[in-house]
Amino acid sequence: MHSRRTVLTTAAAAAAVAALGAGPADAAPSPVPSPPHATRERLRRLIARMTPEEKAGQLFVMRVYGHSATDPDPADAAANRKEIGVANAAELIAKYHVGGIIYFGWAHNTRDPHQIAALSNGIQEAAAAQRVPVPVLISTDQEHGTVARIGAPATLLPGAMALGAAGSVDNAREAGRISGQELLAMGIRQDYAPDADVNVNPANPIIGVRSFGADPQAVARMVAAQVHGYQGAGVAACAKHFPGHGDTDTDSHVGLPYIHHSAQEWERLDAPPFKAAIAAGIDSLMTAHIVVPALDPSGDPATLSHPIVTGVLRRRLGYDGVVVTDSLGMQGVRVKYGDAQVPVLALKAGVDQLLNPPDLSVAHTAVVRALRDGELSEQEIDAKLLRILLLKERRGLFADPYTSRQQVDRVVGVRAHRAAADRIADRTTTLLRNDGGLLPLSRRRTARLLVAGADPDAPSGTGGPPTKVLAEELTELGFAATALSTGTAPSRELIAQARAALAERDAAVVATYDVTASSAQRALVRELLATGKPVVQLAVRNPYDIAVLDGVRAALASYSWTDVELRAAARVIAGRRDPAGRLPVPIMRADAPHRALYHLGHGLRY
């Protein structure tokens, strides 16, 4: 397991260590602004009016199916009855008094911006009608890049690793600001972003390009910038996944990952971005379902670990904002304890919000019982509720929790935001290799292009598939480009078809997606190269593909297959933009994983 850490090159690690103590990651914690005494007392009086059931409910952030708070489609109402025992969001609030609701595309919450705003308003109307009216903190995962719950016509921006490649804190801040403004207009007051994990493991199956990179100090700067962007726009940011999910080869959705960093390695590699987020005054942090024996030898995941949440995060790092769990439906938090124990253990560990339990009835009943039995003290729960209500107060929910169609029209997907997204994306594409000056492609010598390769499902609301987006943009730029989707595991027949198609073309652009040593994508690239025609390889997710692709003369990385990043890559391929991105992670050799093929910071220019 220790060999995984070698992906952070010795030089990069030394630079990171040297930078500690001077950068934002080591700045003294800047606590969330203290509200006036009168505000605290008002919120305490509100808490005092709550029953144990209402107090317990306020600690939960729950999913709910449907596009409407009161009138979802029949299939969504049926799904709600099956999973939650209610028909819609309004009934969810009335029965369980939940303090938060999370939006998902698969839950049919995010059809379009006007519908999202109406759903948000309906949820707040239901909350205002309760015996103790408390506005709901509506949240979503709008990281951008590969994780975006809300798509076009909302503005989609480059994701974290693409921003890391650009290296501009101003661009990271602006991306957070634009996203925050649009979320706010749709009634969403909390975004589970930015990702503060330092991705030092290329085999990481869950983080990858969701991270800004492998240099802890660079990641810390980008995290702080995004916190300022989101929160300056009026939306609570939430850095994740504490204490750091960047060096794992297990997906916590399906298993329980172990992080084998020593305490010193954790301090050097994983802690800086979270320290930077705290110093930036972040409203909330999300815990990870990972075991870190150096911080807690019990074998408990961090979400359930008092030594990690209270000992490290609260006491050692001095954080007094809201702490939310990652989804409690993930296998990583369920392998050791039952679903009734998990929420109680998380609260005892020091978290405030319980996100998306698999069975809300079981989880809510367990918390109420623990509160009535004294396993959870009322004083302890009241302190958690006060943190949550202070966050809602800070984000304006008590003053005005509603939005309007006019706000949506003024802000969401407006031309200025889309132009900014393109401008930011133009700095992200990284040119890894350009033997013989193959790039940029010439419209005179290579006018007829084949665009082939992987077409993974497009992130929410993007045009997709990638080959189609690339071909259309290259055609707009003066080429005659044809798309041929060959998938992430192309068959022999598709590979032969691509080779035959290239025989009728001048050059190929091939999109690759997380290529491994055994991937059929290698055979596709090899067969295209065998034609003798120019072949340009574009990694549309993790940038590591080039390490296992022999013979490629021109290679780029876009860090995502969303439209905004693919269009930017096409402009680089066509020579309309100079490649400006620098690798935010090292790419190690396939035949010698301890040696770098391309060092952190590598990036060619025209």
XYZ file of C-alpha atoms in Angstrom:
606
model
C 0.000 0.000 0.000
C 2.843 2.388 0.756
C 3.898 2.290 -2.908
C 0.770 4.269 -3.798
C 2.263 7.308 -2.165
C 5.196 7.310 -4.532
C 3.024 8.987 -7.165
C 3.764 12.257 -5.419
C 7.273 12.708 -6.660
C 10.106 13.313 -4.252
C 10.669 16.772 -5.636
C 7.001 17.695 -5.362
C 6.794 16.357 -1.816
C 9.882 18.304 -0.819
C 8.413 21.463 -2.308
C 5.180 20.883 -0.435
C 7.014 20.400 2.856
C 9.106 23.504 2.292
C 5.988 25.539 1.643
C 4.302 24.493 4.894
C 4.235 27.255 7.437
C 4.068 30.088 4.926
C 0.966 29.291 2.899
C -2.722 29.648 3.594
C -2.977 26.091 4.857
C -1.156 27.026 8.060
C -2.871 30.341 8.663
C -4.577 30.648 12.049
C -8.174 29.482 11.880
C -10.557 32.281 11.002
C -13.733 31.253 12.816
C -17.114 31.704 11.225
C -18.191 35.287 12.061
C -19.792 35.452 15.480
C -23.409 36.660 15.278
C -24.880 39.221 17.667
C -25.918 37.945 21.089
C -29.541 38.724 20.284
C -29.430 36.423 17.240
C -28.066 33.539 19.283
C -30.713 34.031 21.943
C -33.490 34.139 19.345
C -32.294 30.881 17.815
C -31.895 29.269 21.240
C -35.508 30.157 22.017
C -36.522 28.535 18.735
C -34.632 25.362 19.665
C -36.242 25.342 23.126
C -39.685 25.113 21.500
C -38.783 21.903 19.674
C -39.813 18.419 20.754
C -37.194 15.621 20.696
C -38.684 14.454 17.371
C -38.340 17.920 15.885
C -34.806 18.334 17.191
C -33.786 14.973 15.746
C -35.355 15.817 12.389
C -33.461 19.091 12.104
C -30.212 17.098 12.125
C -31.078 15.187 8.922
C -30.462 16.120 5.285
C -32.613 13.836 3.149
C -33.243 12.956 -0.477
C -36.769 13.070 -1.849
C -38.000 12.098 -5.311
C -39.830 14.502 -7.568
C -39.814 17.827 -9.374
C -42.469 19.348 -7.093
C -42.757 19.666 -3.312
C -46.429 18.699 -3.339
C -47.234 17.121 -6.714
C -44.449 14.858 -7.976
C -44.986 12.438 -10.823
C -46.795 9.243 -9.727
C -43.645 7.129 -10.091
C -41.719 9.530 -7.851
C -44.502 9.554 -5.263
C -44.409 5.753 -5.289
C -40.625 5.763 -4.820
C -40.998 8.150 -1.877
C -43.626 5.934 -0.227
C -41.426 2.884 -0.680
C -38.181 4.439 0.610
C -39.345 7.129 3.038
C -42.998 6.419 3.852
C -44.244 9.750 2.487
C -45.467 10.883 -0.930
C -43.579 14.128 -1.395
C -41.232 16.719 0.091
C -43.985 18.537 1.980
C -45.000 15.302 3.712
C -41.341 14.537 4.438
C -41.005 17.849 6.273
C -44.291 17.424 8.134
C -43.528 13.884 9.299
C -39.790 14.037 10.030
C -39.102 17.800 10.456
C -35.934 17.469 8.343
C -33.590 20.428 8.459
C -32.096 19.823 5.027
C -32.949 18.356 1.624
C -30.401 17.346 -1.006
C -31.123 17.524 -4.743
C -30.118 14.787 -7.195
C -30.655 14.406 -10.923
C -31.597 10.747 -10.486
C -34.259 11.803 -7.952
C -35.769 14.026 -10.675
C -35.224 17.191 -8.629
C -33.286 19.073 -11.312
C -35.164 19.227 -14.618
C -34.527 22.900 -15.357
C -33.736 26.093 -13.427
C -37.322 27.381 -13.190
C -38.565 24.006 -11.946
C -35.735 23.834 -9.403
C -36.624 27.293 -8.091
C -40.298 26.320 -7.802
C -39.358 23.119 -5.961
C -37.180 25.104 -3.572
C -40.009 27.562 -2.889
C -42.444 24.714 -2.300
C -40.085 23.141 0.214
C -39.697 26.430 2.087
C -43.481 26.966 2.111
C -43.921 23.529 3.667
C -41.281 24.318 6.293
C -42.906 27.662 7.142
C -46.216 25.882 7.808
C -44.830 23.671 10.585
C -45.498 24.117 14.293
C -41.939 25.349 14.759
C -41.143 27.010 11.415
C -37.497 26.555 10.417
C -36.334 27.106 6.827
C -34.770 24.118 5.081
C -31.120 24.166 4.045
C -31.291 22.909 0.440
C -28.037 21.458 -0.857
C -26.584 19.642 -3.841
C -23.282 18.325 -5.255
C -22.407 20.914 -7.899
C -18.636 20.423 -8.042
C -18.609 20.938 -11.837
C -16.496 18.799 -14.099
C -17.484 15.163 -13.612
C -19.917 15.821 -10.729
C -22.735 18.223 -11.540
C -26.350 17.640 -10.513
C -27.669 20.636 -12.462
C -26.904 20.928 -16.146
C -27.606 23.306 -19.001
C -29.075 25.846 -19.321
C -27.295 26.500 -16.013
C -23.629 27.352 -16.545
C -21.283 24.369 -16.391
C -17.729 25.247 -15.440
C -14.396 23.402 -15.486
C -13.975 20.933 -12.650
C -11.374 20.945 -9.909
C -8.428 19.268 -11.648
C -8.947 21.416 -14.739
C -8.853 24.499 -12.504
C -5.761 23.046 -10.862
C -4.144 22.745 -14.296
C -4.896 26.394 -14.976
C -3.340 27.283 -11.620
C -5.267 30.542 -11.267
C -6.808 31.258 -7.870
C -8.693 34.139 -9.490
C -10.313 31.744 -11.954
C -11.131 29.278 -9.164
C -12.747 32.066 -7.155
C -14.696 33.296 -10.168
C -15.928 29.784 -10.952
C -17.146 29.447 -7.355
C -18.819 32.844 -7.509
C -20.658 32.089 -10.764
C -21.797 28.701 -9.526
C -22.855 30.152 -6.180
C -24.886 32.933 -7.777
C -26.754 30.460 -9.979
C -27.420 28.019 -7.142
C -28.721 30.837 -4.958
C -31.124 31.929 -7.697
C -32.527 28.387 -7.760
C -33.061 28.353 -3.995
C -30.026 26.205 -3.147
C -28.070 27.643 -0.206
C -25.383 24.970 0.288
C -23.047 23.339 -2.220
C -21.075 20.234 -1.291
C -17.959 21.720 -2.877
C -15.037 22.239 -3.170
C -13.290 18.883 -3.005
C -10.323 19.345 -0.662
C -8.761 15.911 -1.212
C -5.149 15.766 -2.411
C -5.106 13.137 -5.157
C -1.739 11.451 -4.778
C -2.977 8.065 -6.005
C -3.674 7.628 -9.750
C -5.608 4.436 -8.927
C -8.064 6.389 -6.784
C -11.482 5.228 -8.067
C -13.643 7.919 -6.478
C -11.694 11.214 -6.354
C -9.346 11.579 -9.329
C -10.195 14.724 -11.292
C -12.559 15.883 -8.535
C -9.367 16.949 -6.743
C -7.416 20.080 -7.666
C -4.209 18.028 -7.762
C -1.365 16.349 -5.907
C 0.444 19.350 -4.413
C -1.074 20.049 -0.964
C -0.249 23.737 -1.003
C -1.607 24.291 -4.509
C -4.793 22.442 -3.558
C -5.046 24.560 -0.388
C -4.886 27.782 -2.389
C -7.563 26.629 -4.810
C -9.840 25.407 -2.018
C -9.597 28.737 -0.185
C -10.346 30.623 -3.415
C -13.433 28.543 -4.101
C -14.682 28.994 -0.537
C -14.453 32.759 -1.006
C -16.216 32.465 -4.379
C -19.154 30.363 -3.202
C -19.689 32.125 0.083
C -19.180 35.567 -1.394
C -22.132 34.712 -3.646
C -24.272 33.800 -0.632
C -24.025 29.997 -0.725
C -22.485 27.869 2.025
C -19.439 25.960 0.805
C -18.659 22.480 2.130
C -15.108 21.139 1.794
C -14.835 17.368 1.564
C -13.887 14.635 2.451
C -12.251 15.118 5.865
C -9.652 13.956 6.858
C -8.690 13.358 3.205
C -9.785 10.794 0.601
C -6.960 11.333 -1.891
C -4.803 8.237 -1.339
C -7.151 5.295 -1.580
C -7.807 2.578 -4.122
C -11.227 1.673 -2.669
C -14.481 3.489 -3.422
C -16.247 4.275 -0.133
C -19.591 3.872 -1.913
C -18.943 0.127 -2.075
C -16.306 -0.597 0.593
C -14.381 0.811 3.537
C -11.114 2.414 2.385
C -7.994 2.620 4.554
C -5.597 5.553 4.404
C -2.151 4.375 5.513
C -0.517 7.771 5.946
C 1.416 8.282 9.138
C 0.385 11.197 11.338
C 3.242 13.220 9.860
C 2.248 12.323 6.301
C -1.366 13.277 7.042
C -0.209 16.619 8.398
C 1.916 17.229 5.308
C -0.293 15.822 2.548
C -3.941 15.815 3.618
C -4.378 18.548 6.214
C -3.340 21.742 4.327
C -6.485 22.147 2.185
C -8.778 21.670 5.182
C -6.749 24.146 7.201
C -7.051 26.574 4.306
C -10.814 26.088 4.156
C -11.119 26.759 7.880
C -8.909 29.839 7.594
C -11.180 31.062 4.778
C -14.181 30.869 7.122
C -15.913 27.912 5.476
C -19.479 27.257 6.630
C -19.352 23.454 6.581
C -17.082 20.426 6.185
C -17.990 16.881 5.116
C -16.535 13.766 6.718
C -15.258 10.726 4.823
C -16.120 7.078 5.370
C -12.447 6.101 5.550
C -10.266 4.520 8.206
C -7.103 6.437 9.127
C -5.303 4.316 11.751
C -2.708 7.020 12.431
C -5.498 9.340 13.623
C -7.738 6.695 15.190
C -6.521 3.085 15.598
C -10.023 1.770 16.457
C -10.875 0.859 12.865
C -13.908 3.165 12.851
C -14.502 5.262 9.732
C -13.756 8.951 10.230
C -17.469 9.813 10.128
C -17.951 7.800 13.329
C -14.632 8.659 14.962
C -14.621 10.939 18.019
C -10.787 11.179 17.906
C -10.954 12.442 14.301
C -14.063 14.650 14.264
C -13.831 16.082 17.756
C -10.169 15.477 18.547
C -8.576 16.556 15.269
C -11.147 18.702 13.480
C -12.827 20.471 16.391
C -10.045 20.748 18.976
C -6.782 20.565 17.061
C -7.834 22.527 13.960
C -10.232 24.738 15.903
C -13.214 24.299 13.607
C -16.600 25.272 15.041
C -18.718 25.334 11.870
C -21.205 22.727 10.703
C -19.901 19.203 10.103
C -21.977 16.981 7.811
C -21.495 13.294 7.104
C -21.043 11.926 3.635
C -24.092 9.905 2.588
C -25.012 7.366 5.246
C -26.250 5.074 2.509
C -22.685 4.419 1.371
C -21.253 1.010 2.190
C -18.126 2.459 3.789
C -20.065 3.635 6.843
C -22.326 0.564 7.067
C -19.838 -2.312 7.140
C -19.113 -2.202 10.877
C -22.338 -0.979 12.504
C -26.058 -1.245 11.819
C -28.123 1.511 10.265
C -29.679 2.368 13.651
C -26.277 2.741 15.318
C -24.567 4.783 12.602
C -26.426 8.116 13.021
C -26.079 8.042 16.811
C -22.374 7.203 16.608
C -21.829 9.988 14.076
C -23.477 12.534 16.373
C -21.431 11.292 19.322
C -18.287 11.612 17.180
C -18.999 15.310 16.722
C -20.913 15.729 13.444
C -23.962 17.998 13.217
C -25.818 16.920 10.081
C -26.692 13.375 9.017
C -26.830 13.084 5.236
C -29.159 10.768 3.343
C -29.583 7.708 5.597
C -30.778 4.587 3.758
C -33.865 4.323 6.008
C -34.910 7.646 7.533
C -37.470 6.047 9.842
C -34.848 3.784 11.412
C -32.286 6.600 11.688
C -34.724 9.189 13.078
C -36.166 6.753 15.625
C -32.649 5.845 16.781
C -31.663 9.483 17.336
C -34.902 10.270 19.214
C -34.409 7.203 21.424
C -30.790 8.144 22.142
C -31.895 11.664 23.038
C -34.700 10.465 25.337
C -32.452 7.835 26.975
C -29.622 10.289 27.603
C -27.133 8.537 25.310
C -27.132 11.873 23.473
C -27.443 14.791 25.872
C -29.947 17.535 25.147
C -27.199 20.113 25.669
C -25.060 18.379 23.060
C -27.895 18.219 20.518
C -28.892 21.826 21.173
C -25.308 22.919 20.419
C -25.465 21.087 17.076
C -28.815 22.650 16.264
C -27.470 26.098 17.083
C -24.576 25.616 14.633
C -27.024 24.571 11.907
C -29.437 27.429 12.578
C -26.610 29.956 12.682
C -25.522 28.744 9.232
C -29.092 29.204 7.972
C -29.172 32.667 9.524
C -25.834 33.571 7.930
C -27.076 32.468 4.514
C -30.227 34.590 4.789
C -32.774 31.798 5.125
C -34.559 33.290 8.126
C -34.759 36.692 6.413
C -36.021 35.381 3.038
C -35.817 31.710 2.029
C -37.557 32.174 -1.336
C -36.483 32.869 -4.897
C -38.328 33.788 -8.098
C -38.455 33.218 -11.844
C -37.057 36.721 -12.272
C -33.973 35.866 -10.199
C -33.448 32.740 -12.286
C -33.739 34.687 -15.528
C -31.325 37.387 -14.330
C -28.607 34.978 -13.238
C -28.780 31.363 -14.406
C -26.909 30.540 -17.606
C -26.620 34.147 -18.696
C -24.263 35.037 -21.534
C -21.650 36.617 -19.251
C -21.415 33.447 -17.169
C -21.112 31.191 -20.197
C -18.427 33.429 -21.681
C -16.528 33.316 -18.388
C -16.752 29.517 -18.349
C -15.186 29.363 -21.837
C -12.502 31.868 -20.869
C -11.608 29.880 -17.743
C -11.621 26.603 -19.690
C -9.219 28.053 -22.257
C -6.479 28.010 -19.593
C -6.972 24.372 -18.572
C -6.119 22.055 -21.493
C -2.689 20.519 -20.998
C -0.418 19.493 -23.881
C 1.578 16.518 -22.640
C 3.391 15.478 -25.821
C 3.844 17.027 -29.263
C 6.547 15.122 -31.104
C 7.480 16.702 -34.399
C 5.100 19.606 -33.853
C 2.075 17.515 -34.874
C -0.185 20.006 -33.126
C -1.898 22.251 -33.859
C -3.609 20.460 -36.704
C -3.637 22.268 -40.020
C -6.957 22.949 -41.756
C -5.050 22.756 -45.046
C -3.117 19.499 -44.550
C -5.506 17.663 -42.208
C -8.891 19.109 -43.088
C -10.808 15.824 -42.865
C -10.853 14.500 -39.298
C -12.104 11.324 -37.650
C -13.095 11.839 -34.016
C -13.294 8.415 -32.366
C -13.093 6.962 -28.904
C -14.771 6.712 -25.552
C -18.240 8.144 -25.016
C -19.018 7.789 -21.313
C -22.376 9.057 -20.112
C -22.265 12.831 -20.152
C -22.392 14.666 -16.824
C -25.749 16.277 -16.155
C -27.135 18.521 -18.833
C -24.174 18.501 -21.195
C -24.531 18.028 -24.920
C -22.534 14.834 -25.178
C -21.403 12.394 -26.199
C -17.761 13.555 -26.217
C -16.948 12.452 -29.749
C -19.985 14.346 -31.055
C -19.123 17.527 -29.109
C -15.507 17.424 -30.292
C -16.492 16.775 -33.917
C -19.038 19.583 -33.930
C -16.616 22.086 -32.396
C -13.797 21.112 -34.770
C -16.178 21.499 -37.691
C -17.111 24.965 -36.407
C -13.384 25.734 -36.375
C -13.007 24.936 -40.076
C -12.378 21.175 -40.219
C -14.644 18.514 -41.675
C -14.952 16.243 -38.648
C -16.909 13.005 -38.350
C -17.684 11.331 -35.009
C -17.451 7.584 -34.398
C -18.234 6.380 -30.902
C -16.174 3.307 -30.022
C -16.857 3.287 -26.278
C -14.650 2.589 -23.281
C -14.303 -1.092 -24.261
C -14.302 -1.123 -28.082
C -14.934 -4.445 -29.815
C -12.691 -5.775 -32.570
C -15.400 -4.879 -35.072
C -15.562 -1.258 -33.885
C -11.780 -0.986 -33.895
C -11.693 -2.291 -37.493
C -14.436 0.165 -38.421
C -12.462 3.058 -36.939
C -9.314 2.031 -38.809
C -11.248 1.812 -42.067
C -12.838 5.202 -41.436
C -9.439 6.798 -40.834
C -8.234 5.491 -44.216
C -10.689 7.978 -45.760
C -9.580 10.836 -43.510
C -6.468 12.953 -43.019
C -6.037 12.606 -39.246
C -7.739 11.302 -36.112
C -8.548 12.664 -32.704
C -9.132 9.802 -30.264
C -10.795 10.398 -26.898
C -9.590 8.047 -24.172
C -11.129 7.412 -20.770
C -9.149 5.907 -17.867
C -7.098 3.527 -19.987
C -5.537 0.570 -18.166
C -2.919 -1.945 -19.255
C -5.671 -4.403 -20.233
C -8.023 -1.889 -21.839
C -9.272 -2.425 -25.375
C -8.801 1.311 -25.860
C -5.086 0.563 -26.227
C -5.850 -1.646 -29.239
C -7.950 1.133 -30.767
C -5.130 3.666 -30.477
C -2.593 1.129 -31.765
C -4.698 0.367 -34.855
C -5.263 4.027 -35.629
C -1.531 4.695 -35.334
C -0.831 1.761 -37.674
C -2.519 3.621 -40.525
C 0.361 6.096 -40.554
C -2.094 8.989 -40.338
C -1.602 11.659 -37.632
C -3.343 10.662 -34.411
C -4.050 13.053 -31.527
C -4.932 11.470 -28.181
C -7.114 13.379 -25.713
C -7.591 12.020 -22.173
C -11.110 13.115 -21.275
C -10.994 12.112 -17.609
C -7.867 11.270 -15.612
C -4.710 12.462 -17.372
C -2.752 9.235 -16.761
C -3.763 7.440 -20.002
C -0.626 8.401 -21.912
C 1.483 6.203 -19.601
C 0.054 3.037 -21.204
C -0.320 4.273 -24.800
C 2.780 3.524 -26.870
C 3.636 5.421 -30.020
C 1.377 8.428 -29.494
C 3.046 11.584 -30.824
C 0.486 14.156 -29.655
C -1.309 13.847 -26.314
C -3.509 16.234 -24.344
C -5.601 16.182 -21.170
C -8.938 17.943 -20.682
C -9.708 16.533 -17.175
C -13.399 16.097 -18.005
C -15.762 15.368 -20.858
C -18.190 18.216 -20.209
C -18.911 20.436 -23.187
C -17.032 23.457 -21.853
C -13.790 21.500 -21.455
C -14.133 19.576 -24.717
C -14.724 22.776 -26.673
C -11.636 24.294 -25.060
C -9.590 21.226 -26.035
C -10.858 21.485 -29.619
C -9.703 25.111 -29.774
C -6.240 23.991 -28.684
C -6.170 21.160 -31.238
C -7.158 23.628 -33.957
C -4.558 26.172 -32.871
C -7.119 28.800 -31.891
C -5.776 28.780 -28.335
C -2.336 28.066 -26.952
C -2.303 25.157 -24.493
C -1.951 26.837 -21.107
C -2.575 24.036 -18.597
C 0.137 22.526 -16.421
C -0.145 19.046 -14.923
C -1.498 19.349 -11.354
C -0.518 15.705 -10.771
C 2.532 13.735 -11.870
C 2.098 10.953 -14.424
C 4.163 7.936 -13.490
C 5.725 5.437 -15.878
C 3.727 2.252 -16.427
C 6.900 0.140 -16.417
C 8.441 1.906 -13.410
C 5.664 3.356 -11.177
C 8.209 5.011 -8.868
C 9.512 7.169 -11.739
C 7.719 10.094 -13.330
C 6.944 10.073 -17.034
C 5.776 13.679 -16.697
C 6.427 15.656 -13.535
C 3.929 17.796 -11.719
C 3.858 21.165 -13.514
C 4.637 19.712 -16.967
C 2.873 21.307 -19.909
C 4.019 22.177 -23.417
C 3.225 25.280 -25.450
C 3.005 25.951 -29.185
